[in-house]
Short mmCIF file of C-alpha atoms in Angstrom, two decimals:
data_model
loop_
_atom_site.label_atom_id
_atom_site.label_comp_id
_atom_site.label_asym_id
_atom_site.label_seq_id
_atom_site.Cartn_x
_atom_site.Cartn_y
_atom_site.Cartn_z
CA UNK A 23 -13.53 11.15 -59.86
CA UNK A 24 -9.81 9.82 -60.30
CA UNK A 25 -9.59 6.78 -58.14
CA UNK A 26 -5.68 6.39 -58.30
CA UNK A 27 -5.08 9.33 -56.08
CA UNK A 28 -1.80 8.09 -54.16
CA UNK A 29 0.87 10.27 -52.80
CA UNK A 30 4.47 9.35 -54.04
CA UNK A 31 5.44 8.62 -50.28
CA UNK A 32 2.48 6.32 -49.79
CA UNK A 33 4.24 3.57 -48.12
CA UNK A 34 6.01 5.92 -45.52
CA UNK A 35 2.81 7.60 -45.10
CA UNK A 36 0.74 4.69 -44.22
CA UNK A 37 3.62 3.67 -41.79
CA UNK A 38 3.34 6.96 -40.12
CA UNK A 39 -0.45 6.72 -39.69
CA UNK A 40 -0.41 3.26 -38.48
CA UNK A 41 2.39 4.21 -35.75
CA UNK A 42 -0.12 6.64 -34.24
CA UNK A 43 -2.49 3.34 -33.13
CA UNK A 44 -5.49 5.54 -33.54
CA UNK A 45 -7.46 3.82 -36.36
CA UNK A 46 -10.40 1.86 -35.30
CA UNK A 47 -10.34 3.34 -31.92
CA UNK A 48 -13.47 4.70 -29.98
CA UNK A 49 -14.73 8.21 -30.28
CA UNK A 50 -13.50 10.72 -28.09
CA UNK A 51 -14.98 14.03 -26.78
CA UNK A 52 -11.80 16.03 -27.86
CA UNK A 53 -12.16 15.13 -31.26
CA UNK A 54 -15.80 15.56 -31.67
CA UNK A 55 -15.66 19.02 -30.07
CA UNK A 56 -13.20 20.09 -32.97
CA UNK A 57 -15.75 18.50 -35.66
CA UNK A 58 -18.66 20.30 -34.09
CA UNK A 59 -16.67 23.69 -33.91
CA UNK A 60 -15.50 23.32 -37.49
CA UNK A 61 -19.28 22.84 -38.50
CA UNK A 62 -20.33 25.81 -36.59
CA UNK A 63 -17.48 28.27 -37.76
CA UNK A 64 -17.97 27.16 -41.51
CA UNK A 65 -21.73 27.06 -41.24
CA UNK A 66 -21.63 23.54 -43.03
CA UNK A 67 -23.62 20.37 -42.66
CA UNK A 68 -20.86 17.73 -42.24
CA UNK A 69 -17.57 17.92 -40.55
CA UNK A 70 -14.96 15.06 -40.39
CA UNK A 71 -11.66 14.08 -39.10
CA UNK A 72 -10.98 11.67 -41.88
CA UNK A 73 -7.59 9.41 -41.80
CA UNK A 74 -6.70 7.85 -45.36
CA UNK A 75 -5.73 4.32 -44.90
CA UNK A 76 -4.57 1.84 -47.48
CA UNK A 77 -8.10 1.27 -49.08
CA UNK A 78 -10.47 3.24 -47.03
CA UNK A 79 -10.98 6.48 -45.40
CA UNK A 80 -11.97 6.05 -41.61
CA UNK A 81 -13.54 8.80 -39.51
CA UNK A 82 -12.00 9.39 -36.21
CA UNK A 83 -14.80 12.02 -35.56
CA UNK A 84 -17.88 12.97 -37.58
CA UNK A 85 -20.47 15.91 -37.02
CA UNK A 86 -23.64 15.75 -39.14
CA UNK A 87 -23.65 12.10 -39.99
CA UNK A 88 -25.12 9.33 -38.46
CA UNK A 89 -23.27 7.08 -35.82
CA UNK A 90 -23.03 4.01 -38.24
CA UNK A 91 -20.92 5.56 -40.72
CA UNK A 92 -17.26 5.31 -39.62
CA UNK A 93 -15.60 4.90 -43.05
CA UNK A 94 -16.14 4.71 -46.72
CA UNK A 95 -13.84 3.32 -49.61
CA UNK A 96 -10.66 5.21 -50.40
CA UNK A 97 -11.60 5.02 -54.14
CA UNK A 98 -14.47 7.53 -53.45
CA UNK A 99 -12.82 9.84 -51.04
CA UNK A 100 -12.14 13.57 -51.72
CA UNK A 101 -9.79 13.41 -48.75
CA UNK A 102 -7.45 10.89 -50.44
CA UNK A 103 -7.13 13.56 -53.23
CA UNK A 104 -6.59 16.50 -50.53
CA UNK A 105 -3.58 14.58 -49.19
CA UNK A 106 -1.80 14.75 -52.57
CA UNK A 107 -0.73 18.47 -52.06
CA UNK A 108 -0.27 18.34 -48.10
CA UNK A 109 1.07 22.16 -48.07
CA UNK A 110 -2.31 23.53 -49.12
CA UNK A 111 -6.09 22.84 -48.38
CA UNK A 112 -8.40 21.57 -51.15
CA UNK A 113 -11.40 23.87 -51.49
CA UNK A 114 -14.11 22.54 -54.13
CA UNK A 115 -16.96 25.18 -54.38
CA UNK A 116 -18.91 22.70 -56.53
CA UNK A 117 -17.99 19.13 -57.24
CA UNK A 118 -20.19 18.89 -60.07
CA UNK A 119 -18.44 21.27 -61.85
CA UNK A 120 -15.01 20.21 -61.35
CA UNK A 121 -13.54 17.87 -63.99
CA UNK A 122 -11.58 15.66 -61.47
CA UNK A 123 -15.05 14.66 -59.70
CA UNK A 124 -17.86 15.40 -62.09
CA UNK A 125 -18.05 11.85 -63.46
CA UNK A 126 -20.06 10.62 -60.64
CA UNK A 127 -22.04 12.37 -58.10
CA UNK A 128 -20.43 12.19 -54.63
CA UNK A 129 -22.59 11.28 -51.92
CA UNK A 130 -21.94 10.51 -47.92
CA UNK A 131 -24.61 8.39 -46.66
CA UNK A 132 -27.67 10.20 -48.41
CA UNK A 133 -26.32 13.34 -48.47
CA UNK A 134 -24.76 14.90 -51.86
CA UNK A 135 -21.29 16.40 -51.45
CA UNK A 136 -21.40 19.52 -53.51
CA UNK A 137 -19.01 21.75 -51.45
CA UNK A 138 -15.78 20.28 -50.02
CA UNK A 139 -13.21 22.00 -47.97
CA UNK A 140 -10.40 19.64 -46.52
CA UNK A 141 -7.22 20.70 -44.55
CA UNK A 142 -4.51 18.11 -44.70
CA UNK A 143 -3.52 16.82 -41.41
CA UNK A 144 0.46 16.91 -41.36
CA UNK A 145 2.41 15.07 -38.76
CA UNK A 146 5.69 16.49 -37.52
CA UNK A 147 7.69 14.44 -40.49
CA UNK A 148 5.41 16.12 -42.95
CA UNK A 149 3.23 12.97 -43.69
CA UNK A 150 -0.48 14.03 -44.66
CA UNK A 151 -2.28 11.42 -42.41
CA UNK A 152 -5.84 12.44 -43.51
CA UNK A 153 -7.81 15.88 -43.33
CA UNK A 154 -10.04 17.91 -41.15
CA UNK A 155 -12.74 18.78 -43.68
CA UNK A 156 -16.40 20.21 -43.93
CA UNK A 157 -18.87 19.74 -46.57
CA UNK A 158 -22.24 20.95 -47.78
CA UNK A 159 -24.99 19.87 -50.20
CA UNK A 160 -24.79 23.28 -52.01
CA UNK A 161 -22.17 25.33 -53.50
CA UNK A 162 -20.29 27.34 -50.84
CA UNK A 163 -17.07 29.71 -50.14
CA UNK A 164 -15.10 29.95 -47.21
CA UNK A 165 -14.01 33.53 -45.91
CA UNK A 166 -10.39 34.10 -45.25
CA UNK A 167 -11.42 33.97 -41.37
CA UNK A 168 -13.13 30.83 -41.83
CA UNK A 169 -10.27 28.99 -43.52
CA UNK A 170 -7.58 30.25 -41.00
CA UNK A 171 -9.92 28.77 -38.14
CA UNK A 172 -10.17 25.62 -39.83
CA UNK A 173 -6.52 25.30 -40.52
CA UNK A 174 -6.05 26.18 -36.73
CA UNK A 175 -8.25 23.57 -35.78
CA UNK A 176 -6.44 21.02 -37.98
CA UNK A 177 -3.11 21.74 -36.14
CA UNK A 178 -5.21 20.95 -32.75
CA UNK A 179 -6.21 17.69 -34.34
CA UNK A 180 -2.30 16.81 -34.85
CA UNK A 181 -1.52 17.83 -31.31
CA UNK A 182 -4.12 15.52 -29.96
CA UNK A 183 -2.89 12.81 -32.10
CA UNK A 184 0.71 13.21 -30.82
CA UNK A 185 -0.69 13.36 -27.34
CA UNK A 186 -2.67 10.01 -27.86
CA UNK A 187 0.43 8.43 -29.16
CA UNK A 188 2.54 9.48 -26.16
CA UNK A 189 -0.04 8.57 -23.53
CA UNK A 190 -0.33 4.87 -25.28
CA UNK A 191 3.49 4.65 -25.29
CA UNK A 192 3.49 5.59 -21.50
CA UNK A 193 0.82 2.91 -20.94
CA UNK A 194 2.98 0.18 -22.61
CA UNK A 195 6.08 1.41 -20.68
CA UNK A 196 4.09 1.14 -17.47
CA UNK A 197 2.81 -2.17 -18.29
CA UNK A 198 6.48 -3.43 -19.06
CA UNK A 199 7.64 -1.90 -15.69
CA UNK A 200 4.78 -3.48 -13.68
CA UNK A 201 5.53 -6.89 -15.17
CA UNK A 202 9.46 -6.29 -14.32
CA UNK A 203 8.24 -5.14 -10.78
CA UNK A 204 6.30 -8.23 -10.34
CA UNK A 205 9.46 -10.26 -11.52
CA UNK A 206 11.41 -8.58 -9.03
CA UNK A 207 8.98 -9.09 -6.30
CA UNK A 208 9.06 -12.84 -6.87
CA UNK A 209 12.74 -12.72 -7.06
CA UNK A 210 13.05 -10.75 -3.73
CA UNK A 211 10.81 -13.59 -2.03
CA UNK A 212 13.16 -16.34 -3.38
CA UNK A 213 16.26 -14.49 -2.24
CA UNK A 214 14.41 -14.06 1.37
CA UNK A 215 13.92 -17.71 1.53
CA UNK A 216 17.12 -19.08 0.01
CA UNK A 217 19.47 -16.71 1.48
CA UNK A 218 18.17 -15.91 5.09
CA UNK A 219 18.25 -19.68 6.13
CA UNK A 220 21.96 -20.13 5.24
CA UNK A 221 22.79 -16.92 6.94
CA UNK A 222 20.91 -17.92 10.22
CA UNK A 223 22.86 -21.24 9.82
CA UNK A 224 26.11 -19.17 9.94
CA UNK A 225 25.08 -17.42 12.83
CA UNK A 226 24.17 -20.50 14.81
CA UNK A 227 27.57 -22.36 13.58
CA UNK A 228 29.43 -19.33 14.67
CA UNK A 229 28.27 -19.38 18.18
CA UNK A 230 28.57 -23.35 18.25
CA UNK A 231 32.12 -22.91 17.30
CA UNK A 232 32.71 -20.41 19.91
CA UNK A 233 31.35 -22.61 22.51
CA UNK A 234 33.16 -25.73 21.40
CA UNK A 235 36.66 -24.01 20.87
CA UNK A 236 36.21 -21.98 24.13
CA UNK A 237 39.44 -21.00 25.81
CA UNK A 238 41.48 -22.00 22.63
CA UNK A 239 40.40 -18.84 20.91
CA UNK A 240 42.53 -15.55 21.48
CA UNK A 241 40.97 -12.16 21.46
CA UNK A 242 41.68 -11.62 17.68
CA UNK A 243 39.93 -14.75 16.70
CA UNK A 244 37.00 -13.85 18.90
CA UNK A 245 36.68 -10.62 16.99
CA UNK A 246 36.70 -12.53 13.65
CA UNK A 247 33.78 -14.69 15.14
CA UNK A 248 31.82 -11.52 16.07
CA UNK A 249 32.56 -9.93 12.59
CA UNK A 250 31.21 -13.01 10.86
CA UNK A 251 28.00 -12.93 13.16
CA UNK A 252 27.42 -9.21 12.81
CA UNK A 253 28.07 -9.25 8.99
CA UNK A 254 25.34 -12.03 8.78
CA UNK A 255 22.97 -10.24 10.75
CA UNK A 256 23.46 -7.00 8.44
CA UNK A 257 23.09 -9.19 5.20
CA UNK A 258 19.95 -10.71 6.76
CA UNK A 259 18.50 -7.17 7.64
CA UNK A 260 19.34 -6.00 4.09
CA UNK A 261 17.50 -8.81 2.50
CA UNK A 262 14.54 -8.32 4.65
CA UNK A 263 14.37 -4.50 3.78
CA UNK A 264 14.44 -5.48 0.18
CA UNK A 265 11.69 -7.79 0.52
CA UNK A 266 9.70 -5.17 2.66
CA UNK A 267 10.26 -2.63 -0.19
CA UNK A 268 8.91 -5.09 -2.70
CA UNK A 269 6.07 -6.18 -0.42
CA UNK A 270 4.92 -2.59 0.25
CA UNK A 271 2.56 -2.47 -2.38
CA UNK A 272 0.44 -5.16 -0.54
CA UNK A 273 -0.25 -2.53 2.07
CA UNK A 274 -1.97 -0.06 -0.01
CA UNK A 275 -4.89 -2.29 -0.58
CA UNK A 276 -6.00 -2.54 3.13
CA UNK A 277 -9.25 -0.85 4.02
CA UNK A 278 -9.07 2.14 6.06
CA UNK A 279 -9.62 1.91 10.04
CA UNK A 280 -10.61 4.50 12.80
CA UNK A 281 -8.03 4.26 15.59
CA UNK A 282 -6.27 6.58 18.16
CA UNK A 283 -2.84 7.36 16.91
CA UNK A 284 -0.98 7.00 20.33
CA UNK A 285 -2.06 3.65 20.79
CA UNK A 286 -0.41 2.75 17.38
CA UNK A 287 2.64 4.71 18.34
CA UNK A 288 2.99 2.69 21.58
CA UNK A 289 2.55 -0.73 19.71
CA UNK A 290 5.51 0.47 17.52
CA UNK A 291 7.79 1.60 20.65
CA UNK A 292 7.27 -1.86 21.99
CA UNK A 293 8.20 -3.75 18.82
CA UNK A 294 11.41 -1.67 18.63
CA UNK A 295 12.26 -2.50 22.27
CA UNK A 296 13.04 1.01 23.34
CA UNK A 297 15.76 1.30 25.95
CA UNK A 298 15.69 3.79 28.93
CA UNK A 299 17.76 6.34 27.10
CA UNK A 300 14.94 7.08 25.06
CA UNK A 301 12.28 9.65 25.06
CA UNK A 302 9.32 10.06 22.78
CA UNK A 303 6.65 12.71 23.00
CA UNK A 304 3.44 11.45 21.52
CA UNK A 305 0.68 13.86 20.02
CA UNK A 306 -1.40 15.70 22.76
CA UNK A 307 -5.01 14.61 23.42
CA UNK A 308 -4.22 11.06 21.78
CA UNK A 309 -6.02 12.17 18.37
CA UNK A 310 -8.37 9.81 16.34
CA UNK A 311 -7.56 9.33 12.77
CA UNK A 312 -9.06 7.39 9.93
CA UNK A 313 -6.51 5.81 7.31
CA UNK A 314 -4.75 2.56 6.15
CA UNK A 315 -3.50 1.66 9.86
CA UNK A 316 -1.12 -1.05 8.69
CA UNK A 317 0.53 1.35 5.99
CA UNK A 318 0.88 4.08 8.65
CA UNK A 319 2.26 1.81 11.16
CA UNK A 320 4.93 0.70 8.69
CA UNK A 321 5.80 4.46 7.75
CA UNK A 322 6.12 5.18 11.52
CA UNK A 323 8.04 2.13 12.20
CA UNK A 324 10.64 3.09 9.60
CA UNK A 325 10.99 6.67 10.54
CA UNK A 326 11.11 5.82 14.47
CA UNK A 327 13.66 3.23 13.74
CA UNK A 328 15.82 5.57 11.90
CA UNK A 329 15.46 8.36 14.48
CA UNK A 330 16.99 5.83 17.05
CA UNK A 331 19.69 4.25 14.79
CA UNK A 332 20.84 7.59 13.50
CA UNK A 333 21.25 9.24 16.63
CA UNK A 334 24.43 10.23 18.59
CA UNK A 335 22.99 11.86 21.79
CA UNK A 336 23.16 10.39 25.18
CA UNK A 337 19.38 10.87 25.47
CA UNK A 338 17.30 10.23 22.24
CA UNK A 339 14.40 12.70 21.91
CA UNK A 340 11.65 12.11 19.36
CA UNK A 341 8.59 14.18 19.06
CA UNK A 342 5.53 13.33 16.92
CA UNK A 343 2.87 15.84 16.00
CA UNK A 344 -0.30 15.61 13.82
CA UNK A 345 -2.96 17.74 12.31
CA UNK A 346 -5.69 17.19 9.57
CA UNK A 347 -7.89 19.28 7.45
CA UNK A 348 -10.71 18.22 5.09
CA UNK A 349 -8.58 16.07 2.88
CA UNK A 350 -5.66 15.20 4.41
CA UNK A 351 -3.89 13.75 7.73
CA UNK A 352 -0.64 15.31 8.32
CA UNK A 353 2.29 13.91 10.53
CA UNK A 354 5.42 15.33 11.80
CA UNK A 355 8.26 13.37 13.43
CA UNK A 356 11.44 15.25 14.67
CA UNK A 357 14.58 13.68 16.41
CA UNK A 358 17.55 15.35 18.07
CA UNK A 359 19.96 12.90 16.20
CA UNK A 360 22.86 13.07 13.67
CA UNK A 361 20.98 15.07 11.13
CA UNK A 362 21.36 14.52 7.16
CA UNK A 363 23.95 16.34 5.18
CA UNK A 364 22.77 19.28 2.99
CA UNK A 365 23.95 17.70 -0.14
CA UNK A 366 21.93 14.56 0.52
CA UNK A 367 18.54 16.00 1.36
CA UNK A 368 17.37 16.02 -2.32
CA UNK A 369 18.27 12.28 -2.88
CA UNK A 370 17.60 10.76 0.66
CA UNK A 371 14.41 9.10 -0.71
CA UNK A 372 16.08 7.27 -3.66
CA UNK A 373 16.50 3.50 -3.44
CA UNK A 374 19.74 2.34 -2.27
CA UNK A 375 20.67 6.07 -1.68
CA UNK A 376 22.36 6.68 1.77
CA UNK A 377 23.67 9.90 3.81
CA UNK A 378 26.90 7.98 4.28
CA UNK A 379 26.54 8.21 7.85
CA UNK A 380 27.43 5.33 10.26
CA UNK A 381 24.48 4.71 12.76
CA UNK A 382 24.58 4.25 16.56
CA UNK A 383 25.83 0.61 16.18
CA UNK A 384 28.53 1.33 13.90
CA UNK A 385 26.70 0.18 10.70
CA UNK A 386 26.00 1.93 7.50
CA UNK A 387 22.48 2.02 6.05
CA UNK A 388 21.40 0.43 2.98
CA UNK A 389 19.18 3.08 1.63
CA UNK A 390 15.97 1.09 1.22
CA UNK A 391 13.94 2.00 4.14
CA UNK A 392 13.13 5.58 3.31
CA UNK A 393 12.43 4.86 -0.37
CA UNK A 394 9.98 2.41 1.06
CA UNK A 395 8.42 5.08 3.12
CA UNK A 396 8.15 7.43 0.29
CA UNK A 397 6.66 4.67 -1.92
CA UNK A 398 4.15 3.78 0.65
CA UNK A 399 3.22 7.55 1.36
CA UNK A 400 2.66 8.42 -2.28
CA UNK A 401 0.60 5.37 -2.86
CA UNK A 402 -1.73 6.58 -0.17
CA UNK A 403 -2.23 9.92 -2.08
CA UNK A 404 0.23 11.92 -0.04
CA UNK A 405 3.80 13.24 -0.15
CA UNK A 406 6.64 13.39 2.37
CA UNK A 407 9.52 16.07 2.63
CA UNK A 408 12.62 16.34 5.08
CA UNK A 409 14.46 19.24 6.83
CA UNK A 410 17.75 18.57 8.82
CA UNK A 411 20.55 20.21 10.30
CA UNK A 412 23.54 18.14 11.09
CA UNK A 413 24.43 17.29 14.75
CA UNK A 414 20.85 18.85 15.62
CA UNK A 415 17.76 17.47 14.31
CA UNK A 416 16.06 15.93 11.54
CA UNK A 417 12.32 16.48 10.68
CA UNK A 418 10.00 14.37 8.39
CA UNK A 419 6.55 15.81 7.33
CA UNK A 420 4.24 13.70 5.48
CA UNK A 421 0.63 13.58 4.45
CA UNK A 422 -1.99 10.74 3.89
CA UNK A 423 -5.16 11.50 1.85
CA UNK A 424 -8.41 10.91 4.01
CA UNK A 425 -10.79 8.42 2.91
CA UNK A 426 -14.55 9.17 2.42
#
């Protein structure tokens, strides 16, 4: 055999091969199915997905060989010869009668390679990475249909290579994002600690100055003091919301509990210090649910809180309903508040996106609460949607996957 079978674009070809990050990986059923099918269609003894590396050919999949054989030297490789002309298959009816290969008998394990058919595996840039090949210990011919089938399977191999590469790239991106997210979470903790204390001092100092100065302050000065105080509270709430967004992941790993929903809702109402101008309709029959209780509490705390904040009616009315099936718990919360503009419905769950609406106290939202709700809901295997009509109502429907 000619041992110096090297494509003219060898350096670029090897770079393309290594970029797939597939050499020396574990066997995979998707590839093994292809070699098994190639053997069956061509009625041969051995089928390989062979990748031609710098000094070896490595088998991503093999059918008809022992589990131990994963590679052979490139200098004894028919596949390294097949990639010299990527645009056409290499078909050798009898290697013993081919002057390119008859100098020495060719063996793979203990099997003589007499018949060989190799289809070059061509990537999107035209580089031949290796072959999908079939072999036999006796002279053979392939029909036109068999050859076409082998070429079709080779194209599927390339598709699988590309999918594997995309999946690995996504895994790397996810790992980087996870690392950045952890850094942001730590940053949020630092911000919460380092900024909230000075803000608390500003509020305290403001009240102290008002007390000390007493009658010396005119109405305009008092308004400035109130502005400083309210701004400090707004900033403190903003920081708390940022921290809650990044801490929400800690809720997801809590064990599921079985509890009565209405009891949980009443606890939230007490935490929110609801005023007399508020009416809430709990689900009938006080249904029992099983899920992550702390996570569900955080979801309802945000949604009920928003229903109160963004409500311009004299009497706030909120209704909560729930149903379930074999896989999910379903929840609905409806209020009679300000509603959400139609052009904001598609983006209302995006981080730092607001409906540009001033709340009941004259403040503007920070766009963190609903993104946190969506993050928690999706982490619990569910989804959330919103429907709304300005000046009339807003309804949030969300689901949480059951635990079994």
